[in-house]
Amino acid sequence: MTAFVVARNSYLLLMLLLAVADYFFLSLSPWVYLALTLLYILLVVAGSSVMSLNFFTRSYTRGRGNTIALTFDDGPSAEHTPAVLEVLDKWGATATFFCIGERMEQNKALVRKIKEKGHRIGNHSYTHSNLFSIFGKNMVVDEIEKTNRLIQELTGEECRLFRPPYGVLNPPIAKAAAACGMQVIGWNIRSFDTTTKDYQKVVERVLPRIGPGAVLLLHDDRENTPKIVDAILAHASRLNLRYIQAQELIHE
Ligand SMILES: [Zn+2]
């Protein structure tokens, strides 16, 4: 049973009990019902956007032991991904690239190169549509399957790693991921590398939070990413952390 089902059933039971009590002996203000409903809605919204709450489905957001997992979303980018690969090479680091299907279609050789370098390709949907969070289950299944077929074609690997666009998990997305046999991979350090052009700011924010079990969210379609990754890897090597890929985050 997911946390969502527990929350929904508790909410419905509480409303029912209050209504019965209200009818027989309590005299509650309508505001009590409204406040409880608002609280429930807030909980569902938080559960949709914070993957580590595991509200709608299990997601993996933390490594075990002295490890660090670097994950890159939204690529591959012909302009910026090659420089990211060079920095990873320089430090002998391995990483996971959660690629968008449409972008893989445009950069097939680059996807093969990522795989040849020993990194892992994950599924980050086919279109990364702005409307992804209101897609129905079947639409999400289509997105996942189309991208999985492409990954299989380009790397020969069956992909089971899924990162939902914008990190949003709601019932249709959770059900689609389960129907496709995907494991949902989250993060515990968000770099916010897409919100500022000042790479030093990103580095200053991220480095102090890095420690054993870190799972970083980065984007390989940005100009500053290679510089940010270089600083992160220098720090990780000082801390003696071992680089792992997303499939190594999956455990019971
Ligand atoms: Zn994304």
PDB file of C-alpha atoms and ligand atoms in Angstrom:
ATOM      1  CA  MET A   1       0.000   0.000   0.000  1.00  0.00           C
ATOM      2  CA  THR A   2       1.409   3.382  -0.947  1.00  0.00           C
ATOM      3  CA  ALA A   3       1.470   6.416   1.329  1.00  0.00           C
ATOM      4  CA  PHE A   4      -1.079   7.970  -1.014  1.00  0.00           C
ATOM      5  CA  VAL A   5      -3.617   5.178  -0.407  1.00  0.00           C
ATOM      6  CA  VAL A   6      -3.054   5.442   3.368  1.00  0.00           C
ATOM      7  CA  ALA A   7      -3.518   9.239   3.244  1.00  0.00           C
ATOM      8  CA  ARG A   8      -6.615   9.015   1.016  1.00  0.00           C
ATOM      9  CA  ASN A   9      -8.283   6.310   3.126  1.00  0.00           C
ATOM     10  CA  SER A  10      -7.463   8.134   6.379  1.00  0.00           C
ATOM     11  CA  TYR A  11      -8.888  11.348   4.956  1.00  0.00           C
ATOM     12  CA  LEU A  12     -12.117   9.661   3.804  1.00  0.00           C
ATOM     13  CA  LEU A  13     -12.525   7.787   7.112  1.00  0.00           C
ATOM     14  CA  LEU A  14     -11.920  10.936   9.142  1.00  0.00           C
ATOM     15  CA  MET A  15     -14.470  12.893   7.094  1.00  0.00           C
ATOM     16  CA  LEU A  16     -17.019  10.118   7.534  1.00  0.00           C
ATOM     17  CA  LEU A  17     -16.465   9.889  11.317  1.00  0.00           C
ATOM     18  CA  LEU A  18     -16.683  13.655  11.684  1.00  0.00           C
ATOM     19  CA  ALA A  19     -19.878  13.758   9.632  1.00  0.00           C
ATOM     20  CA  VAL A  20     -21.475  11.044  11.789  1.00  0.00           C
ATOM     21  CA  ALA A  21     -20.326  12.701  15.031  1.00  0.00           C
ATOM     22  CA  ASP A  22     -21.474  16.048  13.683  1.00  0.00           C
ATOM     23  CA  TYR A  23     -24.932  14.662  12.942  1.00  0.00           C
ATOM     24  CA  PHE A  24     -25.453  13.101  16.367  1.00  0.00           C
ATOM     25  CA  PHE A  25     -23.687  15.222  18.951  1.00  0.00           C
ATOM     26  CA  LEU A  26     -20.995  17.542  17.638  1.00  0.00           C
ATOM     27  CA  SER A  27     -21.720  20.785  15.986  1.00  0.00           C
ATOM     28  CA  LEU A  28     -18.738  21.452  13.763  1.00  0.00           C
ATOM     29  CA  SER A  29     -18.069  24.516  11.725  1.00  0.00           C
ATOM     30  CA  PRO A  30     -17.845  23.887   7.948  1.00  0.00           C
ATOM     31  CA  TRP A  31     -14.358  25.371   8.250  1.00  0.00           C
ATOM     32  CA  VAL A  32     -13.152  22.183   9.931  1.00  0.00           C
ATOM     33  CA  TYR A  33     -14.056  20.174   6.814  1.00  0.00           C
ATOM     34  CA  LEU A  34     -12.557  22.783   4.542  1.00  0.00           C
ATOM     35  CA  ALA A  35      -9.306  22.940   6.556  1.00  0.00           C
ATOM     36  CA  LEU A  36      -8.950  19.142   6.527  1.00  0.00           C
ATOM     37  CA  THR A  37      -9.606  19.030   2.784  1.00  0.00           C
ATOM     38  CA  LEU A  38      -7.025  21.743   2.143  1.00  0.00           C
ATOM     39  CA  LEU A  39      -4.509  19.862   4.265  1.00  0.00           C
ATOM     40  CA  TYR A  40      -5.188  16.701   2.257  1.00  0.00           C
ATOM     41  CA  ILE A  41      -4.748  18.560  -1.054  1.00  0.00           C
ATOM     42  CA  LEU A  42      -1.471  20.083   0.186  1.00  0.00           C
ATOM     43  CA  LEU A  43      -0.228  16.630   1.160  1.00  0.00           C
ATOM     44  CA  VAL A  44      -1.059  15.235  -2.302  1.00  0.00           C
ATOM     45  CA  VAL A  45       0.678  18.163  -4.036  1.00  0.00           C
ATOM     46  CA  ALA A  46       3.791  17.726  -1.863  1.00  0.00           C
ATOM     47  CA  GLY A  47       3.689  13.974  -2.513  1.00  0.00           C
ATOM     48  CA  SER A  48       3.620  14.584  -6.278  1.00  0.00           C
ATOM     49  CA  SER A  49       6.632  16.845  -6.296  1.00  0.00           C
ATOM     50  CA  VAL A  50       8.942  15.408  -3.627  1.00  0.00           C
ATOM     51  CA  MET A  51       9.970  11.971  -4.873  1.00  0.00           C
ATOM     52  CA  SER A  52      11.779  10.993  -1.678  1.00  0.00           C
ATOM     53  CA  LEU A  53       8.422  10.965   0.146  1.00  0.00           C
ATOM     54  CA  ASN A  54       7.591   7.803  -1.869  1.00  0.00           C
ATOM     55  CA  PHE A  55       3.997   8.966  -1.864  1.00  0.00           C
ATOM     56  CA  PHE A  56       2.636   7.370  -5.036  1.00  0.00           C
ATOM     57  CA  THR A  57       5.331   4.811  -5.682  1.00  0.00           C
ATOM     58  CA  ARG A  58       8.739   3.736  -4.463  1.00  0.00           C
ATOM     59  CA  SER A  59      11.608   5.795  -5.808  1.00  0.00           C
ATOM     60  CA  TYR A  60      15.327   5.477  -5.185  1.00  0.00           C
ATOM     61  CA  THR A  61      17.005   8.644  -4.004  1.00  0.00           C
ATOM     62  CA  ARG A  62      20.002   7.570  -1.955  1.00  0.00           C
ATOM     63  CA  GLY A  63      23.113   5.460  -2.421  1.00  0.00           C
ATOM     64  CA  ARG A  64      24.541   3.068   0.120  1.00  0.00           C
ATOM     65  CA  GLY A  65      28.019   3.238   1.589  1.00  0.00           C
ATOM     66  CA  ASN A  66      30.748   5.592   0.512  1.00  0.00           C
ATOM     67  CA  THR A  67      29.239   6.331  -2.888  1.00  0.00           C
ATOM     68  CA  ILE A  68      28.206   9.189  -5.117  1.00  0.00           C
ATOM     69  CA  ALA A  69      25.860   8.925  -8.112  1.00  0.00           C
ATOM     70  CA  LEU A  70      25.929  11.608 -10.765  1.00  0.00           C
ATOM     71  CA  THR A  71      22.791  11.818 -12.882  1.00  0.00           C
ATOM     72  CA  PHE A  72      22.309  14.034 -15.931  1.00  0.00           C
ATOM     73  CA  ASP A  73      18.850  14.888 -17.256  1.00  0.00           C
ATOM     74  CA  ASP A  74      17.542  16.408 -20.496  1.00  0.00           C
ATOM     75  CA  GLY A  75      20.333  15.392 -22.905  1.00  0.00           C
ATOM     76  CA  PRO A  76      21.921  14.315 -25.036  1.00  0.00           C
ATOM     77  CA  SER A  77      23.078  17.695 -26.304  1.00  0.00           C
ATOM     78  CA  ALA A  78      25.440  17.829 -29.299  1.00  0.00           C
ATOM     79  CA  GLU A  79      26.732  21.121 -27.955  1.00  0.00           C
ATOM     80  CA  HIS A  80      27.430  20.286 -24.312  1.00  0.00           C
ATOM     81  CA  THR A  81      27.333  16.532 -23.590  1.00  0.00           C
ATOM     82  CA  PRO A  82      30.765  15.804 -25.205  1.00  0.00           C
ATOM     83  CA  ALA A  83      32.470  18.229 -22.797  1.00  0.00           C
ATOM     84  CA  VAL A  84      30.705  16.565 -19.846  1.00  0.00           C
ATOM     85  CA  LEU A  85      31.999  13.178 -21.057  1.00  0.00           C
ATOM     86  CA  GLU A  86      35.534  14.578 -21.195  1.00  0.00           C
ATOM     87  CA  VAL A  87      35.379  15.781 -17.595  1.00  0.00           C
ATOM     88  CA  LEU A  88      34.018  12.396 -16.439  1.00  0.00           C
ATOM     89  CA  ASP A  89      36.907  10.730 -18.306  1.00  0.00           C
ATOM     90  CA  LYS A  90      39.417  13.052 -16.670  1.00  0.00           C
ATOM     91  CA  TRP A  91      38.331  11.900 -13.202  1.00  0.00           C
ATOM     92  CA  GLY A  92      37.625   8.294 -14.160  1.00  0.00           C
ATOM     93  CA  ALA A  93      34.020   8.758 -13.092  1.00  0.00           C
ATOM     94  CA  THR A  94      30.963   6.895 -14.231  1.00  0.00           C
ATOM     95  CA  ALA A  95      27.469   8.402 -14.416  1.00  0.00           C
ATOM     96  CA  THR A  96      23.877   7.960 -15.567  1.00  0.00           C
ATOM     97  CA  PHE A  97      22.327   9.990 -18.388  1.00  0.00           C
ATOM     98  CA  PHE A  98      18.536  10.228 -18.283  1.00  0.00           C
ATOM     99  CA  CYS A  99      17.948  11.031 -21.926  1.00  0.00           C
ATOM    100  CA  ILE A 100      14.928  12.438 -23.728  1.00  0.00           C
ATOM    101  CA  GLY A 101      13.795  10.203 -26.622  1.00  0.00           C
ATOM    102  CA  GLU A 102      13.412  13.039 -29.140  1.00  0.00           C
ATOM    103  CA  ARG A 103      16.915  14.268 -28.388  1.00  0.00           C
ATOM    104  CA  MET A 104      18.339  10.765 -28.763  1.00  0.00           C
ATOM    105  CA  GLU A 105      16.754  10.559 -32.245  1.00  0.00           C
ATOM    106  CA  GLN A 106      18.724  13.677 -33.179  1.00  0.00           C
ATOM    107  CA  ASN A 107      21.997  12.526 -31.574  1.00  0.00           C
ATOM    108  CA  LYS A 108      22.216   8.785 -32.118  1.00  0.00           C
ATOM    109  CA  ALA A 109      26.023   8.657 -32.437  1.00  0.00           C
ATOM    110  CA  LEU A 110      26.351  10.599 -29.194  1.00  0.00           C
ATOM    111  CA  VAL A 111      24.105   8.133 -27.339  1.00  0.00           C
ATOM    112  CA  ARG A 112      26.335   5.282 -28.557  1.00  0.00           C
ATOM    113  CA  LYS A 113      29.381   7.242 -27.404  1.00  0.00           C
ATOM    114  CA  ILE A 114      27.928   7.725 -23.901  1.00  0.00           C
ATOM    115  CA  LYS A 115      27.366   3.982 -23.677  1.00  0.00           C
ATOM    116  CA  GLU A 116      30.832   3.151 -25.101  1.00  0.00           C
ATOM    117  CA  LYS A 117      32.399   5.351 -22.414  1.00  0.00           C
ATOM    118  CA  GLY A 118      30.843   3.020 -19.843  1.00  0.00           C
ATOM    119  CA  HIS A 119      27.998   5.237 -18.664  1.00  0.00           C
ATOM    120  CA  ARG A 120      24.391   4.207 -18.242  1.00  0.00           C
ATOM    121  CA  ILE A 121      21.438   5.528 -20.249  1.00  0.00           C
ATOM    122  CA  GLY A 122      18.128   5.995 -18.447  1.00  0.00           C
ATOM    123  CA  ASN A 123      14.657   6.945 -19.670  1.00  0.00           C
ATOM    124  CA  HIS A 124      13.525  10.561 -19.216  1.00  0.00           C
ATOM    125  CA  SER A 125      10.387  10.290 -21.443  1.00  0.00           C
ATOM    126  CA  TYR A 126      10.153  10.780 -25.184  1.00  0.00           C
ATOM    127  CA  THR A 127       8.968  14.397 -25.469  1.00  0.00           C
ATOM    128  CA  HIS A 128       9.560  15.873 -21.978  1.00  0.00           C
ATOM    129  CA  SER A 129       6.329  17.770 -22.630  1.00  0.00           C
ATOM    130  CA  ASN A 130       5.388  20.717 -20.398  1.00  0.00           C
ATOM    131  CA  LEU A 131       2.072  18.964 -19.985  1.00  0.00           C
ATOM    132  CA  PHE A 132       3.590  15.654 -18.875  1.00  0.00           C
ATOM    133  CA  SER A 133       2.124  15.928 -15.372  1.00  0.00           C
ATOM    134  CA  ILE A 134      -1.429  15.944 -16.773  1.00  0.00           C
ATOM    135  CA  PHE A 135      -0.885  13.061 -19.217  1.00  0.00           C
ATOM    136  CA  GLY A 136      -3.029   9.963 -18.715  1.00  0.00           C
ATOM    137  CA  LYS A 137      -1.485   6.587 -17.965  1.00  0.00           C
ATOM    138  CA  ASN A 138      -1.585   5.359 -21.582  1.00  0.00           C
ATOM    139  CA  MET A 139       0.197   8.444 -22.870  1.00  0.00           C
ATOM    140  CA  VAL A 140       2.939   8.005 -20.284  1.00  0.00           C
ATOM    141  CA  VAL A 141       3.254   4.300 -21.162  1.00  0.00           C
ATOM    142  CA  ASP A 142       3.719   5.319 -24.841  1.00  0.00           C
ATOM    143  CA  GLU A 143       6.421   7.815 -23.889  1.00  0.00           C
ATOM    144  CA  ILE A 144       8.277   5.269 -21.771  1.00  0.00           C
ATOM    145  CA  GLU A 145       8.042   2.445 -24.306  1.00  0.00           C
ATOM    146  CA  LYS A 146       9.089   4.558 -27.305  1.00  0.00           C
ATOM    147  CA  THR A 147      12.154   5.771 -25.398  1.00  0.00           C
ATOM    148  CA  ASN A 148      12.984   2.267 -24.153  1.00  0.00           C
ATOM    149  CA  ARG A 149      12.885   0.917 -27.726  1.00  0.00           C
ATOM    150  CA  LEU A 150      15.283   3.633 -28.799  1.00  0.00           C
ATOM    151  CA  ILE A 151      17.679   2.901 -25.931  1.00  0.00           C
ATOM    152  CA  GLN A 152      17.578  -0.786 -26.824  1.00  0.00           C
ATOM    153  CA  GLU A 153      18.260   0.006 -30.500  1.00  0.00           C
ATOM    154  CA  LEU A 154      21.181   2.313 -29.739  1.00  0.00           C
ATOM    155  CA  THR A 155      22.843   0.561 -26.808  1.00  0.00           C
ATOM    156  CA  GLY A 156      21.582  -3.027 -26.968  1.00  0.00           C
ATOM    157  CA  GLU A 157      20.475  -2.615 -23.351  1.00  0.00           C
ATOM    158  CA  GLU A 158      17.063  -3.148 -21.873  1.00  0.00           C
ATOM    159  CA  CYS A 159      16.278   0.002 -19.884  1.00  0.00           C
ATOM    160  CA  ARG A 160      14.483  -0.231 -16.545  1.00  0.00           C
ATOM    161  CA  LEU A 161      15.527   3.133 -15.118  1.00  0.00           C
ATOM    162  CA  PHE A 162      13.014   5.964 -15.293  1.00  0.00           C
ATOM    163  CA  ARG A 163      13.189   9.547 -14.167  1.00  0.00           C
ATOM    164  CA  PRO A 164       9.913  11.375 -14.672  1.00  0.00           C
ATOM    165  CA  PRO A 165      10.176  14.845 -16.278  1.00  0.00           C
ATOM    166  CA  TYR A 166      10.237  17.653 -13.688  1.00  0.00           C
ATOM    167  CA  GLY A 167      10.486  14.959 -10.985  1.00  0.00           C
ATOM    168  CA  VAL A 168       6.692  14.803 -10.837  1.00  0.00           C
ATOM    169  CA  LEU A 169       5.121  11.541  -9.730  1.00  0.00           C
ATOM    170  CA  ASN A 170       1.331  11.351  -9.719  1.00  0.00           C
ATOM    171  CA  PRO A 171      -1.013   8.323  -9.974  1.00  0.00           C
ATOM    172  CA  PRO A 172      -0.991   8.042 -13.826  1.00  0.00           C
ATOM    173  CA  ILE A 173       2.813   8.394 -14.011  1.00  0.00           C
ATOM    174  CA  ALA A 174       3.359   5.969 -11.116  1.00  0.00           C
ATOM    175  CA  LYS A 175       0.976   3.422 -12.686  1.00  0.00           C
ATOM    176  CA  ALA A 176       2.591   3.772 -16.122  1.00  0.00           C
ATOM    177  CA  ALA A 177       6.084   3.289 -14.663  1.00  0.00           C
ATOM    178  CA  ALA A 178       4.923   0.154 -12.835  1.00  0.00           C
ATOM    179  CA  ALA A 179       3.125  -1.185 -15.945  1.00  0.00           C
ATOM    180  CA  CYS A 180       6.376  -0.823 -17.929  1.00  0.00           C
ATOM    181  CA  GLY A 181       8.407  -2.498 -15.176  1.00  0.00           C
ATOM    182  CA  MET A 182      10.426   0.667 -14.551  1.00  0.00           C
ATOM    183  CA  GLN A 183      12.256   1.616 -11.369  1.00  0.00           C
ATOM    184  CA  VAL A 184      11.883   5.306 -10.532  1.00  0.00           C
ATOM    185  CA  ILE A 185      15.144   7.080  -9.791  1.00  0.00           C
ATOM    186  CA  GLY A 186      15.149  10.358  -7.886  1.00  0.00           C
ATOM    187  CA  TRP A 187      17.937  12.365  -6.237  1.00  0.00           C
ATOM    188  CA  ASN A 188      18.840  13.850  -2.856  1.00  0.00           C
ATOM    189  CA  ILE A 189      20.888  16.837  -4.070  1.00  0.00           C
ATOM    190  CA  ARG A 190      19.332  19.131  -6.619  1.00  0.00           C
ATOM    191  CA  SER A 191      21.987  21.328  -8.185  1.00  0.00           C
ATOM    192  CA  PHE A 192      19.564  23.976  -9.519  1.00  0.00           C
ATOM    193  CA  ASP A 193      22.045  24.290 -12.391  1.00  0.00           C
ATOM    194  CA  THR A 194      19.243  25.475 -14.687  1.00  0.00           C
ATOM    195  CA  THR A 195      18.274  28.451 -12.569  1.00  0.00           C
ATOM    196  CA  THR A 196      21.478  30.510 -12.669  1.00  0.00           C
ATOM    197  CA  LYS A 197      24.216  31.301 -15.190  1.00  0.00           C
ATOM    198  CA  ASP A 198      26.753  31.735 -12.380  1.00  0.00           C
ATOM    199  CA  TYR A 199      28.396  28.322 -12.085  1.00  0.00           C
ATOM    200  CA  GLN A 200      30.290  29.309  -8.917  1.00  0.00           C
ATOM    201  CA  LYS A 201      26.980  29.777  -7.138  1.00  0.00           C
ATOM    202  CA  VAL A 202      25.915  26.247  -8.094  1.00  0.00           C
ATOM    203  CA  VAL A 203      29.245  24.846  -6.916  1.00  0.00           C
ATOM    204  CA  GLU A 204      29.064  26.740  -3.599  1.00  0.00           C
ATOM    205  CA  ARG A 205      25.560  25.426  -2.994  1.00  0.00           C
ATOM    206  CA  VAL A 206      26.252  21.819  -3.949  1.00  0.00           C
ATOM    207  CA  LEU A 207      29.728  21.007  -2.545  1.00  0.00           C
ATOM    208  CA  PRO A 208      28.912  21.330   1.186  1.00  0.00           C
ATOM    209  CA  ARG A 209      26.009  18.901   0.759  1.00  0.00           C
ATOM    210  CA  ILE A 210      28.050  16.164  -0.886  1.00  0.00           C
ATOM    211  CA  GLY A 211      28.761  13.135   1.275  1.00  0.00           C
ATOM    212  CA  PRO A 212      28.300   9.338   1.290  1.00  0.00           C
ATOM    213  CA  GLY A 213      25.093   8.305  -0.503  1.00  0.00           C
ATOM    214  CA  ALA A 214      24.814  11.505  -2.554  1.00  0.00           C
ATOM    215  CA  VAL A 215      22.646  11.339  -5.674  1.00  0.00           C
ATOM    216  CA  LEU A 216      23.047  14.506  -7.717  1.00  0.00           C
ATOM    217  CA  LEU A 217      20.662  15.948 -10.246  1.00  0.00           C
ATOM    218  CA  LEU A 218      22.475  17.814 -13.049  1.00  0.00           C
ATOM    219  CA  HIS A 219      21.664  18.697 -16.662  1.00  0.00           C
ATOM    220  CA  ASP A 220      24.064  17.944 -19.531  1.00  0.00           C
ATOM    221  CA  ASP A 221      22.458  20.421 -21.933  1.00  0.00           C
ATOM    222  CA  ARG A 222      23.945  23.479 -20.209  1.00  0.00           C
ATOM    223  CA  GLU A 223      27.115  25.410 -20.957  1.00  0.00           C
ATOM    224  CA  ASN A 224      28.285  25.500 -17.329  1.00  0.00           C
ATOM    225  CA  THR A 225      27.785  21.813 -16.584  1.00  0.00           C
ATOM    226  CA  PRO A 226      31.357  20.659 -17.423  1.00  0.00           C
ATOM    227  CA  LYS A 227      32.819  23.257 -15.020  1.00  0.00           C
ATOM    228  CA  ILE A 228      30.338  22.313 -12.290  1.00  0.00           C
ATOM    229  CA  VAL A 229      31.047  18.599 -12.754  1.00  0.00           C
ATOM    230  CA  ASP A 230      34.796  19.221 -12.614  1.00  0.00           C
ATOM    231  CA  ALA A 231      34.435  20.952  -9.223  1.00  0.00           C
ATOM    232  CA  ILE A 232      32.094  18.233  -7.915  1.00  0.00           C
ATOM    233  CA  LEU A 233      34.441  15.439  -8.977  1.00  0.00           C
ATOM    234  CA  ALA A 234      37.478  17.171  -7.464  1.00  0.00           C
ATOM    235  CA  HIS A 235      35.545  17.361  -4.196  1.00  0.00           C
ATOM    236  CA  ALA A 236      34.267  13.768  -4.433  1.00  0.00           C
ATOM    237  CA  SER A 237      37.801  12.522  -4.986  1.00  0.00           C
ATOM    238  CA  ARG A 238      38.990  14.427  -1.885  1.00  0.00           C
ATOM    239  CA  LEU A 239      36.206  12.668   0.044  1.00  0.00           C
ATOM    240  CA  ASN A 240      37.219   9.320  -1.480  1.00  0.00           C
ATOM    241  CA  LEU A 241      33.719   8.587  -2.733  1.00  0.00           C
ATOM    242  CA  ARG A 242      33.120   5.737  -5.164  1.00  0.00           C
ATOM    243  CA  TYR A 243      31.155   6.544  -8.321  1.00  0.00           C
ATOM    244  CA  ILE A 244      28.064   4.464  -8.928  1.00  0.00           C
ATOM    245  CA  GLN A 245      25.317   4.385 -11.563  1.00  0.00           C
ATOM    246  CA  ALA A 246      21.559   4.611 -11.014  1.00  0.00           C
ATOM    247  CA  GLN A 247      20.915   0.843 -11.161  1.00  0.00           C
ATOM    248  CA  GLU A 248      23.167   0.498  -8.094  1.00  0.00           C
ATOM    249  CA  LEU A 249      20.740   2.645  -6.098  1.00  0.00           C
ATOM    250  CA  ILE A 250      18.052  -0.017  -6.334  1.00  0.00           C
ATOM    251  CA  HIS A 251      17.779  -2.106  -3.212  1.00  0.00           C
ATOM    252  CA  GLU A 252      15.072  -3.425  -0.961  1.00  0.00           C
TER     253      GLU A 252
HETATM  254 ZN    ZN B   1      14.050  16.949 -17.367  1.00  0.00          ZN
END
